Structures are given as C-alpha cells and as structure tokens.
XYZ file of C-alpha atoms in Angstrom:
417
model
C -185.305 55.638 8.106
C -184.953 53.092 5.303
C -188.046 51.381 4.005
C -188.571 47.647 4.404
C -187.831 47.161 0.701
C -184.397 48.747 0.927
C -183.190 47.333 4.243
C -179.954 45.368 4.120
C -177.369 44.625 6.806
C -173.989 46.294 6.897
C -172.342 42.875 6.500
C -174.385 39.677 6.302
C -173.014 36.999 8.682
C -174.069 33.504 9.732
C -171.076 32.436 11.815
C -172.356 33.626 15.215
C -175.563 34.035 17.201
C -176.189 37.006 19.526
C -177.462 36.190 23.017
C -179.021 39.121 24.872
C -179.739 38.734 28.581
C -182.788 40.776 29.629
C -186.028 41.635 27.901
C -186.605 45.382 28.127
C -186.435 48.286 25.666
C -182.645 48.383 25.926
C -182.476 44.699 24.975
C -184.643 45.299 21.925
C -182.344 48.115 20.789
C -179.312 45.809 21.000
C -181.115 43.089 19.045
C -182.041 45.600 16.376
C -178.417 46.739 16.203
C -177.255 43.147 15.668
C -179.840 42.631 12.933
C -179.028 45.868 11.142
C -175.306 45.164 11.338
C -175.231 41.488 10.326
C -178.747 40.305 9.433
C -178.745 37.869 12.386
C -181.547 36.922 14.767
C -180.834 37.122 18.491
C -181.700 34.898 21.418
C -183.353 36.859 24.230
C -182.947 35.258 27.652
C -185.712 36.673 29.869
C -188.748 35.441 31.832
C -191.264 37.784 30.194
C -189.785 40.155 27.613
C -191.722 43.156 26.361
C -194.033 42.582 23.400
C -191.631 44.437 21.112
C -189.332 41.420 21.639
C -191.759 38.538 22.189
C -193.550 39.229 18.895
C -190.499 40.414 16.983
C -189.222 38.898 13.734
C -185.597 39.284 14.847
C -185.688 37.517 18.248
C -186.051 33.985 19.558
C -187.117 34.120 23.213
C -185.557 31.709 25.701
C -187.743 31.957 28.831
C -185.889 31.707 32.103
C -187.780 31.630 35.382
C -184.870 32.584 37.622
C -182.518 35.259 36.302
C -179.461 34.666 38.452
C -175.907 34.081 37.263
C -175.999 30.283 37.534
C -179.274 29.855 35.613
C -178.054 32.268 32.948
C -174.818 30.265 32.674
C -176.690 26.971 32.311
C -178.923 28.440 29.613
C -175.982 29.836 27.627
C -174.242 26.444 27.854
C -177.386 24.754 26.516
C -177.553 27.215 23.627
C -173.875 26.645 22.830
C -174.459 22.862 22.572
C -177.196 23.381 19.977
C -175.563 26.217 18.027
C -174.310 23.981 15.222
C -170.733 25.160 15.494
C -171.636 28.842 15.517
C -170.099 31.037 18.172
C -172.295 32.830 20.716
C -171.881 36.553 21.336
C -173.341 37.301 24.770
C -174.233 40.741 26.072
C -176.787 42.620 28.153
C -178.088 46.156 28.523
C -179.201 45.867 32.161
C -176.868 46.553 35.090
C -177.568 43.401 37.088
C -177.187 41.132 34.069
C -174.033 42.834 32.821
C -172.590 41.936 36.202
C -173.968 38.400 35.927
C -172.415 37.696 32.519
C -169.120 39.244 33.609
C -169.150 36.911 36.629
C -169.736 33.738 34.576
C -167.484 34.679 31.641
C -164.653 32.261 32.543
C -167.019 29.316 33.098
C -168.671 29.470 29.669
C -167.761 27.069 26.844
C -164.866 27.846 24.547
C -165.981 30.011 21.661
C -168.553 31.990 23.667
C -167.654 35.688 23.574
C -168.927 38.042 26.280
C -169.327 41.775 25.698
C -168.979 43.158 29.220
C -166.257 44.900 31.177
C -164.167 42.855 33.656
C -166.051 42.209 36.878
C -163.568 44.077 39.079
C -163.809 47.120 36.774
C -167.612 47.024 36.993
C -167.419 46.872 40.793
C -165.123 49.907 40.754
C -167.800 52.100 39.158
C -171.125 50.460 39.994
C -171.565 52.051 43.405
C -171.855 55.786 43.442
C -169.503 56.301 46.394
C -166.632 54.383 44.776
C -167.340 56.160 41.506
C -167.114 59.483 43.325
C -163.590 58.644 44.493
C -162.514 57.768 40.952
C -164.120 60.925 39.573
C -162.164 63.102 42.002
C -158.911 61.425 40.949
C -159.541 62.151 37.255
C -160.999 65.638 37.411
C -164.572 64.551 36.739
C -166.913 66.805 38.688
C -169.780 65.382 40.763
C -172.470 67.220 42.734
C -171.885 67.412 46.489
C -172.878 64.012 47.855
C -173.217 62.437 51.308
C -173.205 58.628 51.634
C -175.666 57.194 54.154
C -175.442 53.563 55.264
C -178.755 52.110 56.415
C -177.082 49.092 58.007
C -177.994 48.780 61.673
C -180.187 51.303 63.439
C -177.814 54.162 64.177
C -179.274 57.678 63.780
C -178.685 59.327 60.416
C -176.685 62.535 60.285
C -178.794 65.344 58.806
C -178.210 66.778 55.342
C -175.715 69.618 55.933
C -176.869 72.013 53.196
C -180.019 73.783 52.128
C -182.998 71.803 50.870
C -184.228 70.382 48.557
C -182.006 67.313 48.328
C -181.886 64.419 45.859
C -181.962 60.970 47.491
C -181.171 57.765 45.558
C -179.500 54.408 46.035
C -175.761 54.025 45.685
C -176.116 50.684 43.876
C -179.033 50.205 41.491
C -178.542 46.434 41.655
C -178.627 46.360 45.474
C -181.732 48.568 45.430
C -183.804 46.266 43.181
C -185.676 44.547 46.073
C -186.717 47.944 47.448
C -187.883 49.054 43.990
C -190.036 45.915 43.815
C -191.645 46.929 47.114
C -192.786 50.257 45.684
C -189.900 52.606 46.436
C -189.092 55.203 43.790
C -185.880 55.339 41.809
C -185.095 58.943 42.830
C -186.572 61.268 45.444
C -186.543 65.057 45.614
C -187.156 65.821 49.290
C -187.882 69.204 50.807
C -187.020 68.715 54.489
C -185.082 66.588 56.967
C -188.261 64.925 58.315
C -189.004 63.678 54.784
C -185.494 62.252 54.527
C -185.775 60.601 57.947
C -189.145 59.072 57.045
C -187.803 57.589 53.792
C -184.806 56.031 55.529
C -187.027 54.629 58.288
C -189.330 52.972 55.745
C -186.404 51.515 53.803
C -185.004 49.980 56.968
C -188.433 48.538 57.803
C -188.505 46.583 54.531
C -184.993 45.247 55.157
C -182.890 47.530 52.972
C -179.449 47.905 54.576
C -177.435 49.308 51.694
C -176.120 52.793 51.062
C -178.262 55.746 50.004
C -176.945 59.016 48.660
C -178.063 62.502 49.557
C -177.028 64.770 46.713
C -177.071 68.462 45.923
C -179.518 69.155 43.070
C -178.129 70.403 39.781
C -180.732 72.846 38.572
C -182.157 72.782 35.080
C -184.994 71.011 33.297
C -184.608 67.840 31.241
C -182.842 69.654 28.394
C -179.810 70.259 30.633
C -179.143 66.500 30.875
C -176.535 64.820 28.672
C -175.640 61.224 27.806
C -172.104 60.171 26.853
C -171.423 56.718 25.391
C -167.906 55.363 24.929
C -166.311 52.034 24.021
C -162.795 50.973 25.000
C -161.634 47.990 22.969
C -159.652 44.910 23.976
C -156.367 46.861 23.448
C -157.464 49.657 25.786
C -158.042 52.023 22.861
C -161.007 54.366 22.664
C -163.020 53.424 19.558
C -166.369 55.121 20.289
C -167.028 58.598 21.658
C -170.475 60.076 21.067
C -173.331 61.587 23.020
C -176.734 63.186 23.141
C -178.607 66.043 24.744
C -181.721 64.927 26.567
C -184.854 66.762 25.503
C -187.373 64.906 27.644
C -187.193 62.261 30.367
C -189.704 59.781 31.705
C -191.255 61.163 34.890
C -193.015 58.150 36.317
C -191.665 57.614 39.850
C -190.259 54.172 38.966
C -188.677 55.333 35.689
C -187.505 58.857 36.445
C -184.167 59.725 34.915
C -184.649 57.571 31.807
C -184.495 59.770 28.686
C -187.341 59.311 26.218
C -186.364 61.985 23.671
C -182.799 63.022 22.776
C -180.828 64.814 20.089
C -177.347 63.523 19.284
C -174.397 65.749 20.161
C -170.602 65.813 20.166
C -169.538 65.535 23.841
C -165.859 64.840 23.190
C -164.875 67.949 25.149
C -165.944 66.096 28.296
C -164.962 62.548 27.442
C -161.222 62.687 28.170
C -161.569 62.553 31.948
C -164.289 59.917 31.738
C -162.186 57.690 29.477
C -159.105 57.996 31.683
C -161.257 57.080 34.673
C -162.333 53.885 32.897
C -158.821 53.028 31.765
C -157.567 53.387 35.337
C -159.708 50.402 36.396
C -158.878 48.248 33.355
C -162.104 48.835 31.472
C -162.876 47.066 28.203
C -166.226 47.391 26.445
C -169.028 49.973 26.417
C -169.931 52.457 29.143
C -172.502 55.219 29.424
C -172.263 58.369 31.564
C -175.192 60.442 32.843
C -174.348 64.166 32.955
C -176.057 67.467 33.606
C -175.235 71.118 32.981
C -176.180 73.485 35.815
C -178.397 76.129 34.214
C -177.159 78.765 36.679
C -173.400 78.345 36.192
C -172.929 76.319 33.002
C -170.831 73.771 34.944
C -171.019 70.165 33.779
C -171.560 67.504 36.453
C -171.476 63.721 36.097
C -173.986 61.641 38.046
C -172.960 58.055 37.345
C -171.372 55.562 34.982
C -173.470 52.693 33.639
C -171.451 49.547 32.769
C -173.331 49.057 29.504
C -174.377 50.846 26.337
C -177.458 52.272 28.019
C -181.174 51.854 27.520
C -181.123 54.398 24.690
C -178.158 52.944 22.823
C -179.882 53.246 19.460
C -178.977 56.929 19.384
C -175.364 55.735 18.957
C -176.331 54.031 15.681
C -178.044 57.197 14.542
C -175.071 59.365 15.489
C -171.749 57.557 15.154
C -171.668 53.821 14.417
C -173.703 50.690 15.041
C -172.329 49.647 18.468
C -172.930 45.926 17.933
C -170.955 46.042 14.691
C -168.217 47.644 16.756
C -168.384 44.969 19.465
C -168.296 42.059 17.039
C -165.396 43.538 15.069
C -163.466 44.103 18.305
C -164.072 40.832 20.155
C -165.100 38.238 17.570
C -162.959 39.357 14.632
C -160.212 40.998 16.742
C -159.876 43.895 14.332
C -158.074 47.090 15.315
C -160.634 49.822 14.757
C -160.395 53.602 14.361
C -162.181 56.052 16.637
C -165.844 56.614 15.743
C -167.286 59.941 16.900
C -170.410 62.001 16.426
C -171.000 62.314 12.684
C -174.656 63.164 12.210
C -177.345 64.911 14.243
C -180.474 62.852 14.763
C -183.611 63.000 16.889
C -184.217 59.905 19.028
C -187.584 59.361 20.701
C -189.576 56.512 22.218
C -192.586 58.779 22.832
C -194.795 60.331 20.150
C -193.006 63.277 18.579
C -196.036 65.521 19.035
C -195.867 64.873 22.779
C -192.142 65.579 22.942
C -192.591 68.851 21.050
C -195.019 70.077 23.724
C -192.066 70.321 26.107
C -189.709 72.094 23.705
C -189.420 75.730 22.719
C -187.095 78.088 20.911
C -184.073 76.696 19.080
C -184.539 73.149 20.382
C -188.099 72.999 19.075
C -186.972 74.371 15.709
C -184.123 71.879 15.520
C -186.404 68.960 16.405
C -188.948 69.918 13.751
C -186.195 70.306 11.175
C -184.831 66.824 11.947
C -188.322 65.342 11.689
C -188.853 66.958 8.285
C -185.455 65.682 7.122
C -186.296 62.101 8.103
C -183.686 62.112 10.856
C -186.035 60.985 13.658
C -185.704 57.406 14.971
C -187.652 55.227 17.391
C -185.822 51.967 18.226
C -188.995 49.867 18.461
C -190.465 51.042 15.146
C -188.447 49.098 12.612
C -189.278 48.599 8.914
C -188.708 44.837 9.171
C -191.236 44.309 11.993
C -194.498 43.160 10.381
C -196.422 41.535 13.235
C -199.682 43.492 13.433
C -200.349 42.786 17.107
C -196.823 43.846 18.030
C -197.024 47.094 16.106
C -200.483 47.933 17.434
C -199.179 47.338 20.962
C -196.245 49.679 20.330
C -198.670 52.324 19.032
C -200.834 51.935 22.150
C -197.773 52.225 24.403
C -196.836 55.436 22.618
C -200.311 56.914 23.014
C -200.340 55.958 26.706
C -197.433 58.334 27.272
C -199.863 61.247 26.869
C -201.737 60.070 29.960
C -198.547 59.412 31.921
C -197.046 62.822 31.219
C -200.334 64.541 32.039
C -200.265 62.798 35.424
C -196.582 62.916 36.376
C -195.100 65.856 34.454
C -197.790 68.231 33.210
C -195.347 71.146 33.034
C -191.599 71.768 33.013
C -189.896 72.392 36.355
C -186.456 73.630 37.392
C -185.023 70.300 38.558
C -186.547 67.907 36.045
C -188.083 65.815 38.849
C-alpha cells in the first residue's frame, strides 16, 4: 500500500460530491474508492455509521433518524440545494438502500446521478426464487432449492432430501425485521423438527415472507467465490473480476460475509451471469456469491447482490477502482473498455495472523507471499486516516475477531457454517 506521503488520486476532481447511503464497512470502502479515485470527500447518510466513517477524514456524516426512501430523498434534495453547483453522485452498498435510491431516482433534482440498477431489474434478482428462474434460463447452476411461504398457517411440506439442509430468507430486505428480533442470517438444520420449529417461531414474530430450504454445497470457506461485474449505461460489460474466499465471518448474524479473500480471474463463469443481468435490463454493478462443491468440482451460484458488495475494495486491488468506473460511465458518459483481473492481492478485514490459522498448503504459501510482497489490503486501514481514536478502535475491532472466531468457528468444518 502507498504511504501517506505518496498518496495522490487517480484524477483530482471538484465538480461533484459523492453521497453514500448507509454507514457500514461496505459504505466505508466506497468512500475510500471515491477518495482514491478523485480526491473527494463523501457525504454518508446514516443514523449511526461505524467509527471508521464517523471519525474519518474523508467523510461528512449526515445523520438521518429514519432510513426510508422518502427521508433519503428529502436529505439528498437538501444536499443538492447546498452543493454550490456541484453535481451529486448517489450510491449505496446495502441492499435495502440500493432499492431505495433506485425507487427515488426520478424524483431527485436535475444533475443528481444515481449509481444503481433500474428498480424493475433489482426486483427481478432480489428474491432468490425469481433469481432461480432466471438462472435456469441462462445456464447458471443453483443448488436444489425449495421455496416455503410462511404466509397464513398452512402446514409446511417437509424437506424432500437427506439432511442437513440450509435454511435462509428469500429476500434479505424482507427478512430485516426478523434479523432485528434475533433470527440468524443462515441456518444449517439437521432434522425436520428443527425446520418446523424455526418456521413456527418466525410466524410467531409476524414474518410471512418466503424462506428457502437448500441443498448444502460441501466445502469449507475456501470453496466460496465472489464475482463482481459492471454493465454500463450502453449495456456493455466493463468490469469482470472476482476473488476466492479464504475465510468468512461465522457469527450467526454475519455468516456468509467474507473477511479474507484472494483475487482471482472468474471470467470462465461470468458469461452466463452477465447474460442473466442483461436479460432484465441491468445497468450498474452486481456481485454474485458462488461456491465450488469439493466433491464434484461443480460451481454453484447462490445469489446476486444488486451492488458492488461489502468487500468491493478487492476490486480496486484486482482490476480497477469501481467508483472511478462509475463516475466515468454515468457522470462523464465515457465509453470504457473491459477491465478484468490484472493483479493478485490478499484482502482481509481480520488480522492476517488470524486468517493464516485457517489456511494450509498452497493457499497459506500464497497468502504469506502476498503479505511479503506488500499485496495485502484492509479497506479500513488507509494511509490518509490520522485520527488516533479511529485507528485505535479499528485495531481493537481487529483484535476482537480472535475472540469471535474462538467462540463461533474454532476449527474448519465441511460446510463452512
């Protein structure tokens, strides 16, 4: 990584202001990408962003008590009135807020640019059952999945195959209220009574959406893959890069979120995924979660996220700064070439010593080699961040991962859950 004395943006700009809706790790990564591309500070619209943002030198926080589409729209309109003639470039790295900004796009002031796919395209992929239909049409393979509606009180048909079974919500946005009531993001259940008990408890708290029962794809975290693509305003593919997951978060509320990755060329898979997106009129970034079955070598796709993804900074390390790409496409309306995997890098938001505990063989050797070569990146540890309290907090968060992994994932298992 460059030192603070040598940092300079790709292209210094002062004609626009980024507006990022949401205040999590993914939002910080996007703000860092804007700063490294153009030397610009970003507005962060969020009620209580993480300390990496609230004490950052590259963000101005705009607190918002209620994060619904109308309040977000009003806030963006207020920012536009005080922008001094500068354009606003609005985006988000959280599913619910990507949908919100796509919904309000046409009601924003002239000159406000929104980086988000069309709302109808998002709706075509944001529930796992509709995504499954699209995947089948475009030769994208999914694990065997049964959709279960919890509307009403009708008995649930049992899982037709052998256990264990993965159980998760069809729509992450629809599932948010249940998550806030203590339900986990993903369940690995060993019997039908466990499945029945989960569905009963979800109904008791008022959840009436669709849950998925899904065949497990066996393999530890290192069999997971992440593919990130960008289809520009012309419908042309201008970004195609990916990463192999080395370690995921294993807290029940965060399971499935990669914390350590190594960048990879996944273009052999991307054709079907890109055609799927084009078929629904997609424009903008998208991120696919994949997994290779360790027993057969078959590649399965789990879902499509209508955003860059929480770990988007690996794209900067591998192919191109994605916010530079977005601004050139939408603000400058430039016709861009295709950017693909160009350099292998190690991405990690946990201490590297902790990540290495879970690696062996060639992957461990590769990770150590990348560390020695200075090709390891952590999105929150930036050379231009000088606030002592912020940086001490980030160090403490990193050290706390040792305790969390000791509790939730003390050893590798065959399903990664």
